C-alpha cells in the first residue's frame, strides 16, 4: 500500500489559514464539501466562507486547538453545517504560525450499526479507536473520547493526523499503515498530555489488525493503555542505578556532593543543594550530636536552568540554620521534611529566612524536600530538592527515591571523608619521614621532588642524600609495595635502616643484602603466611669526589639515568637484582667514573609508568626532558614532572632525585706513606704542618697535629703495614684519614686513672666534629673531621 499524503486525502476536508485569517491551502475534500476550487478561495479571507457566527472561541486565540460546528457558505449559495476541528501549527524554518482546519466528509455508519465496530468493542475492553483500511476513523469508545477531549460522534471520518499537530500522530499513522500491510500487531510508546490535563502521561498504543470472516485485513484497532505508573517506576529504578554508577567515582567529598546533585537534576528535582556539617569545628569529624542552630557549609548545588541559579548560598559558604528551619529539623529528627504550596506549609517552613522566601516567590518554587545525609550512624549534612518547573509536588514515592539516592551518596561522602582524613594523616607521617631538606655536600649539588598518588593513596616512595666520610656522599631512592599508613611506616623503617647501614660505610651490594634481610623479617612480623607481604625496591649510589668514582647497586628498582656534561642522557647499565624481601639472592654493584658536572637522575617507577604508555616510552620521555638545558636542577625537576605528568597527578607515588657531581681538585688532597716505626711519627707531623701552611690553615695546625699523631701512632702500634695518611681539605672541613691492612676496628674506651694508655681515641673524639672507621678491600680506614672557621679558608 503506497503512502497517502494526509492533506491531499479527499475523504476529509482540509484547509490552512494563516495568522491574518487568509486561506493559504485548500484540498480536494474541501472542494467536495463547499464546491469552491482552490484557485477561487486561496488568498481570500476565510471569513468570506462563513454563513453565520463562530461556535466558541475562533482560531487565533491562545488555545492550541479549537472545535465546533460552523455554518459555511457553499459555492451554489446554500449553507453547509459542518463540524470543524482546528489546530494551531507551530512555525517551521521561520514561517508564520498557521491553523489547520479539518472536517470529515464521510463519517460512516453509526457504531451500533457497524459490524466492524461491534467486533472491535467485543475484542478490546480498553480505550480504543477503530480505523478502516483507508485509515479513516470509524469510531471510538467512550474512554478514548475522554482521552481525546473530543465528542465521539464528531471525530468519525478523520485521520490520526487530524487530531493534533503532534509528531506522534504522524508516527501512529505510519505504524498503522505498516499493520495494514503486514497483518501483524505493533506497539508504540508515547509521552503525551490527555485532553484537559496539564501533566503528560506515558502511553502504550497497541495497534492490532482487524479481519473479516475471510481473514482479510479490513481495519485497525488502536487500544491505548496508561503506563504512567510503570514508566515512573522504571525512571526511579533507572535513577537508582545511575546513582550507584555515577556517585562515588572519586574519593573526594566535594566531587561526590556534586555527583549527587548532577544525578538528581532533572530526573527528580529542578534544583538540588548539598550542605555538609562543617568538620573544622570538631577536629575534622562531623558533630557527634546535631542540635540547632546548625552550621552547614554549601558543598555543591545544581540547577536545571543554565546560567541562572536559585541558590541563596554560594559554594563554600557557611550558613547557620536555626530551630524551625527544614534543614535543622530534618537533621535533628533524621526524617525527610517536605514543604509544598499544595500542602499550604511552604511559606511557614521558610518564614525564618526572608531572603529564601523572596527567592522562592521569584522563581515560582512550589515544593521542597530536605533529606538528611547519614551513614554508619553519623550525620553528615542535608540535601535539599526543589521543584519550580515541574508542576507536580513531591510524592511519597519521590521521598523514598530521594532517601535511597541520598543514602548511597552519604556512604560515598563518608568514604571520601574517611579517605581524606587517612590520606592527610599519611601525608603528615610521610612528610615527617622524608627529608625536609637535602644536606649540602662538597660531592654533589642535589634537588628533589615528591608527588603522592592522586587516587590510590600515599605510598612508600622515599629518597635521601647521606653524607659519608672522606667527603663521599650516598644517594638512595626506594619504593615500598602498597599504600597508606602501613607503607609509609615501612618506608620510615627502611630509610632509618639505610642511614644506619650507610654510616658504617657498607658497599652498595652489602647494604642491599642487609636491607633485604630486614624486609624479610618485617614480612615475617606482619603475621601473614603469604610470602612477600612486605616488599620494596631500592637503588643505592655512593660517589667519591676525590677519585670521581661512583658505585651503585639496585634491588628490583629502575636504573638511574646519567646525563654527561657534553652528551645525551643514557640509562646506566646496572644489574637489576631481586626486589627486597625475596631473600637469599645476591646483589651486584657497578663502578663508573663520572666527570665533573655529570647529572644522575634517580627516580621511582611511578614517574615513567602509566596506563597510557609503557615503561620504555616513559624512560624515553625522561631522557628527552633531561636532555634540554636548564638553569638549575630545580628547573630540571619541574620540567621532568611537567613532561611526564602533564596533568600534575600520577596513579602511583613519584620520587625524583637529581644530583650534579663535583670533583675535588688534586691540590686539596695530600697523601703520605707512613713507615711502621714509632720514631718516625715526628717527621710525619712536620710534613702535615707544612701542608697546612701551604693551604693557609695555620689556625688548625695544633688540633690537626694532635689528631694525626694519635691516629698514626695507633696504626703503627695496632695496625698492619702498609700505612697511609691522607688529608682532604675544602672550604669548611679538614679530614684526616689513616689506612692500614688490619681488619680490626678500633673502639673508644674510657681509661682509668692509673692506665698509661687508652686515651688517644677519646682525645680525637673531643677535638674533632666527628670520627669513625670504615672497612675497605685492603683493610680499614680511621678518619676524623675538623671544622674550619670561615676566615681560615
Tab-separated table of N, CA and C in Angstrom, residues 325-416:
chain	number	residue	atom	x	y	z
A	325	UNK	N	13.865	25.723	60.993
A	325	UNK	CA	14.197	25.626	59.578
A	325	UNK	C	14.121	24.163	59.161
A	326	UNK	N	13.740	23.870	57.913
A	326	UNK	CA	13.627	22.462	57.497
A	326	UNK	C	14.966	21.730	57.561
A	327	UNK	N	16.092	22.437	57.299
A	327	UNK	CA	17.396	21.779	57.362
A	327	UNK	C	17.717	21.326	58.777
A	328	UNK	N	17.531	22.220	59.751
A	328	UNK	CA	17.843	21.867	61.132
A	328	UNK	C	16.896	20.793	61.654
A	329	UNK	N	15.619	20.908	61.319
A	329	UNK	CA	14.642	19.943	61.842
A	329	UNK	C	14.841	18.556	61.252
A	330	UNK	N	15.186	18.476	59.966
A	330	UNK	CA	15.381	17.143	59.380
A	330	UNK	C	16.649	16.498	59.935
A	331	UNK	N	17.696	17.302	60.233
A	331	UNK	CA	18.898	16.739	60.841
A	331	UNK	C	18.629	16.300	62.271
A	332	UNK	N	17.807	17.065	62.977
A	332	UNK	CA	17.501	16.732	64.368
A	332	UNK	C	16.653	15.473	64.467
A	333	UNK	N	15.683	15.327	63.558
A	333	UNK	CA	14.780	14.169	63.612
A	333	UNK	C	15.274	12.987	62.800
A	334	UNK	N	16.169	13.237	61.826
A	334	UNK	CA	16.608	12.164	60.949
A	334	UNK	C	15.561	11.760	59.937
A	335	UNK	N	14.533	12.595	59.726
A	335	UNK	CA	13.445	12.284	58.802
A	335	UNK	C	13.387	13.326	57.696
A	336	UNK	N	12.815	12.906	56.555
A	336	UNK	CA	12.644	13.810	55.431
A	336	UNK	C	11.517	14.797	55.742
A	337	UNK	N	11.734	16.055	55.382
A	337	UNK	CA	10.711	17.081	55.564
A	337	UNK	C	10.351	17.632	54.195
A	338	UNK	N	9.059	17.517	53.831
A	338	UNK	CA	8.543	18.006	52.562
A	338	UNK	C	7.684	19.228	52.835
A	339	UNK	N	7.938	20.309	52.127
A	339	UNK	CA	7.132	21.531	52.225
A	339	UNK	C	6.635	21.879	50.837
A	340	UNK	N	5.330	22.193	50.728
A	340	UNK	CA	4.747	22.411	49.406
A	340	UNK	C	3.617	23.413	49.498
A	341	UNK	N	3.471	24.190	48.410
A	341	UNK	CA	2.322	25.089	48.343
A	341	UNK	C	1.014	24.308	48.329
A	342	UNK	N	1.057	23.121	47.733
A	342	UNK	CA	-0.160	22.303	47.684
A	342	UNK	C	-0.617	21.908	49.077
A	343	UNK	N	0.348	21.743	50.009
A	343	UNK	CA	0.001	21.390	51.385
A	343	UNK	C	-0.172	22.621	52.267
A	344	UNK	N	0.169	23.793	51.737
A	344	UNK	CA	-0.028	25.028	52.474
A	344	UNK	C	0.997	25.309	53.557
A	345	UNK	N	2.156	24.643	53.524
A	345	UNK	CA	3.136	24.833	54.597
A	345	UNK	C	4.486	25.339	54.103
A	346	UNK	N	4.630	25.641	52.809
A	346	UNK	CA	5.928	26.070	52.288
A	346	UNK	C	6.359	27.398	52.906
A	347	UNK	N	5.456	28.370	52.947
A	347	UNK	CA	5.811	29.674	53.497
A	347	UNK	C	6.100	29.583	54.988
A	348	UNK	N	5.402	28.720	55.695
A	348	UNK	CA	5.649	28.568	57.144
A	348	UNK	C	7.054	28.038	57.396
A	349	UNK	N	7.512	27.066	56.586
A	349	UNK	CA	8.838	26.496	56.781
A	349	UNK	C	9.939	27.502	56.435
A	350	UNK	N	9.669	28.426	55.525
A	350	UNK	CA	10.700	29.357	55.077
A	350	UNK	C	10.578	30.735	55.707
A	351	UNK	N	9.688	30.879	56.661
A	351	UNK	CA	9.470	32.182	57.279
A	351	UNK	C	10.693	32.668	58.047
A	352	UNK	N	11.563	31.751	58.444
A	352	UNK	CA	12.741	32.141	59.233
A	352	UNK	C	13.771	32.895	58.398
A	353	UNK	N	13.712	32.775	57.079
A	353	UNK	CA	14.713	33.402	56.216
A	353	UNK	C	14.009	34.189	55.116
A	354	UNK	N	13.874	35.507	55.274
A	354	UNK	CA	13.181	36.311	54.251
A	354	UNK	C	13.852	36.241	52.886
A	355	UNK	N	15.199	36.130	52.859
A	355	UNK	CA	15.893	36.065	51.565
A	355	UNK	C	15.482	34.819	50.798
A	356	UNK	N	15.403	33.690	51.487
A	356	UNK	CA	14.979	32.467	50.814
A	356	UNK	C	13.518	32.552	50.385
A	357	UNK	N	12.694	33.176	51.183
A	357	UNK	CA	11.288	33.299	50.837
A	357	UNK	C	11.112	34.162	49.595
A	358	UNK	N	11.914	35.239	49.479
A	358	UNK	CA	11.853	36.063	48.271
A	358	UNK	C	12.321	35.282	47.050
A	359	UNK	N	13.373	34.455	47.214
A	359	UNK	CA	13.862	33.662	46.094
A	359	UNK	C	12.820	32.620	45.657
A	360	UNK	N	12.088	32.063	46.611
A	360	UNK	CA	11.028	31.099	46.308
A	360	UNK	C	9.943	31.746	45.464
A	361	UNK	N	9.549	32.948	45.845
A	361	UNK	CA	8.488	33.629	45.103
A	361	UNK	C	8.997	34.113	43.747
A	362	UNK	N	10.269	34.487	43.678
A	362	UNK	CA	10.840	34.983	42.432
A	362	UNK	C	10.865	33.906	41.359
A	363	UNK	N	11.233	32.684	41.733
A	363	UNK	CA	11.364	31.609	40.754
A	363	UNK	C	10.136	30.703	40.690
A	364	UNK	N	9.145	30.972	41.482
A	364	UNK	CA	7.953	30.138	41.457
A	364	UNK	C	8.167	28.762	42.062
A	365	UNK	N	9.042	28.668	43.043
A	365	UNK	CA	9.284	27.379	43.705
A	365	UNK	C	8.042	26.997	44.497
A	366	UNK	N	7.576	25.770	44.279
A	366	UNK	CA	6.328	25.350	44.906
A	366	UNK	C	6.491	24.141	45.815
A	367	UNK	N	7.648	23.494	45.782
A	367	UNK	CA	7.805	22.284	46.596
A	367	UNK	C	9.280	22.079	46.906
A	368	UNK	N	9.580	21.782	48.180
A	368	UNK	CA	10.954	21.479	48.597
A	368	UNK	C	10.945	20.207	49.438
A	369	UNK	N	12.091	19.540	49.437
A	369	UNK	CA	12.233	18.298	50.210
A	369	UNK	C	13.638	18.286	50.804
A	370	UNK	N	13.727	18.263	52.127
A	370	UNK	CA	15.003	18.248	52.849
A	370	UNK	C	15.269	16.830	53.339
A	371	UNK	N	16.394	16.259	52.892
A	371	UNK	CA	16.728	14.871	53.192
A	371	UNK	C	18.035	14.835	53.987
A	372	UNK	N	18.050	14.243	55.179
A	372	UNK	CA	19.307	14.153	55.934
A	372	UNK	C	20.266	13.157	55.286
A	373	UNK	N	21.559	13.485	55.306
A	373	UNK	CA	22.606	12.593	54.803
A	373	UNK	C	23.246	11.904	55.995
A	374	UNK	N	23.015	10.598	56.105
A	374	UNK	CA	23.502	9.828	57.233
A	374	UNK	C	24.160	8.557	56.728
A	375	UNK	N	25.261	8.170	57.395
A	375	UNK	CA	25.978	6.946	57.026
A	375	UNK	C	26.714	6.427	58.252
A	376	UNK	N	26.567	5.126	58.491
A	376	UNK	CA	27.272	4.451	59.589
A	376	UNK	C	27.031	5.137	60.924
A	377	UNK	N	25.765	5.564	61.138
A	377	UNK	CA	25.421	6.197	62.396
A	377	UNK	C	25.918	7.621	62.543
A	378	UNK	N	26.451	8.204	61.485
A	378	UNK	CA	26.996	9.560	61.536
A	378	UNK	C	26.161	10.469	60.648
A	379	UNK	N	25.793	11.627	61.160
A	379	UNK	CA	25.074	12.626	60.377
A	379	UNK	C	26.080	13.517	59.685
A	380	UNK	N	25.964	13.606	58.357
A	380	UNK	CA	26.953	14.325	57.557
A	380	UNK	C	26.452	15.666	57.056
A	381	UNK	N	25.146	15.786	56.794
A	381	UNK	CA	24.624	17.033	56.255
A	381	UNK	C	23.213	16.837	55.757
A	382	UNK	N	22.803	17.679	54.810
A	382	UNK	CA	21.438	17.629	54.298
A	382	UNK	C	21.464	17.959	52.810
A	383	UNK	N	20.606	17.271	52.052
A	383	UNK	CA	20.386	17.564	50.642
A	383	UNK	C	18.974	18.113	50.484
A	384	UNK	N	18.829	19.240	49.795
A	384	UNK	CA	17.535	19.887	49.608
A	384	UNK	C	17.163	19.808	48.130
A	385	UNK	N	16.001	19.217	47.851
A	385	UNK	CA	15.487	19.055	46.493
A	385	UNK	C	14.358	20.074	46.289
A	386	UNK	N	14.371	20.757	45.151
A	386	UNK	CA	13.428	21.844	44.899
A	386	UNK	C	12.818	21.684	43.518
A	387	UNK	N	11.512	22.000	43.439
A	387	UNK	CA	10.820	21.989	42.150
A	387	UNK	C	10.186	23.344	41.887
A	388	UNK	N	10.383	23.846	40.670
A	388	UNK	CA	9.717	25.075	40.241
A	388	UNK	C	9.257	24.974	38.790
A	389	UNK	N	9.911	24.133	37.975
A	389	UNK	CA	9.484	23.960	36.594
A	389	UNK	C	8.493	22.804	36.479
A	390	UNK	N	8.782	21.711	37.134
A	390	UNK	CA	7.823	20.595	37.147
A	390	UNK	C	6.622	20.998	37.988
A	391	UNK	N	5.402	20.835	37.464
A	391	UNK	CA	4.225	21.364	38.177
A	391	UNK	C	3.790	20.521	39.369
A	392	UNK	N	4.113	19.227	39.374
A	392	UNK	CA	3.605	18.366	40.430
A	392	UNK	C	4.495	18.436	41.665
A	393	UNK	N	3.914	18.375	42.868
A	393	UNK	CA	4.709	18.390	44.101
A	393	UNK	C	5.367	17.037	44.328
A	394	UNK	N	6.241	16.978	45.319
A	394	UNK	CA	6.896	15.715	45.667
A	394	UNK	C	5.873	14.767	46.275
A	395	UNK	N	5.946	13.505	45.817
A	395	UNK	CA	5.039	12.478	46.316
A	395	UNK	C	5.771	11.564	47.295
A	396	UNK	N	5.023	10.626	47.835
A	396	UNK	CA	5.624	9.657	48.758
A	396	UNK	C	6.687	8.826	48.043
A	397	UNK	N	6.423	8.469	46.785
A	397	UNK	CA	7.433	7.720	46.027
A	397	UNK	C	8.686	8.556	45.802
A	398	UNK	N	8.512	9.858	45.590
A	398	UNK	CA	9.680	10.737	45.434
A	398	UNK	C	10.502	10.777	46.720
A	399	UNK	N	9.836	10.775	47.846
A	399	UNK	CA	10.545	10.765	49.127
A	399	UNK	C	11.371	9.495	49.270
A	400	UNK	N	10.763	8.348	48.951
A	400	UNK	CA	11.501	7.086	49.037
A	400	UNK	C	12.697	7.078	48.093
A	401	UNK	N	12.494	7.623	46.883
A	401	UNK	CA	13.589	7.664	45.920
A	401	UNK	C	14.708	8.584	46.408
A	402	UNK	N	14.368	9.753	46.919
A	402	UNK	CA	15.382	10.681	47.426
A	402	UNK	C	16.135	10.069	48.600
A	403	UNK	N	15.433	9.347	49.462
A	403	UNK	CA	16.106	8.695	50.585
A	403	UNK	C	17.093	7.641	50.093
A	404	UNK	N	16.693	6.868	49.076
A	404	UNK	CA	17.566	5.821	48.556
A	404	UNK	C	18.830	6.411	47.936
A	405	UNK	N	18.641	7.418	47.069
A	405	UNK	CA	19.795	8.028	46.404
A	405	UNK	C	20.675	8.749	47.410
A	406	UNK	N	20.081	9.464	48.349
A	406	UNK	CA	20.859	10.206	49.347
A	406	UNK	C	21.622	9.262	50.267
A	407	UNK	N	21.024	8.113	50.583
A	407	UNK	CA	21.731	7.148	51.429
A	407	UNK	C	22.971	6.617	50.724
A	408	UNK	N	22.845	6.334	49.431
A	408	UNK	CA	24.031	5.899	48.663
A	408	UNK	C	25.086	6.995	48.638
A	409	UNK	N	24.639	8.229	48.397
A	409	UNK	CA	25.589	9.338	48.351
A	409	UNK	C	26.244	9.566	49.706
A	410	UNK	N	25.475	9.400	50.782
A	410	UNK	CA	26.035	9.614	52.122
A	410	UNK	C	27.153	8.620	52.421
A	411	UNK	N	26.963	7.370	52.014
A	411	UNK	CA	28.030	6.372	52.214
A	411	UNK	C	29.281	6.773	51.444
A	412	UNK	N	29.090	7.240	50.199
A	412	UNK	CA	30.241	7.658	49.398
A	412	UNK	C	30.909	8.892	49.999
A	413	UNK	N	30.115	9.836	50.497
A	413	UNK	CA	30.690	11.025	51.138
A	413	UNK	C	31.454	10.631	52.390
A	414	UNK	N	30.901	9.683	53.159
A	414	UNK	CA	31.601	9.234	54.370
A	414	UNK	C	32.893	8.514	53.996
A	415	UNK	N	32.843	7.699	52.935
A	415	UNK	CA	34.079	7.042	52.477
A	415	UNK	C	35.118	8.076	52.070
A	416	UNK	N	34.675	9.097	51.318
A	416	UNK	CA	35.604	10.141	50.897
A	416	UNK	C	36.155	10.907	52.089
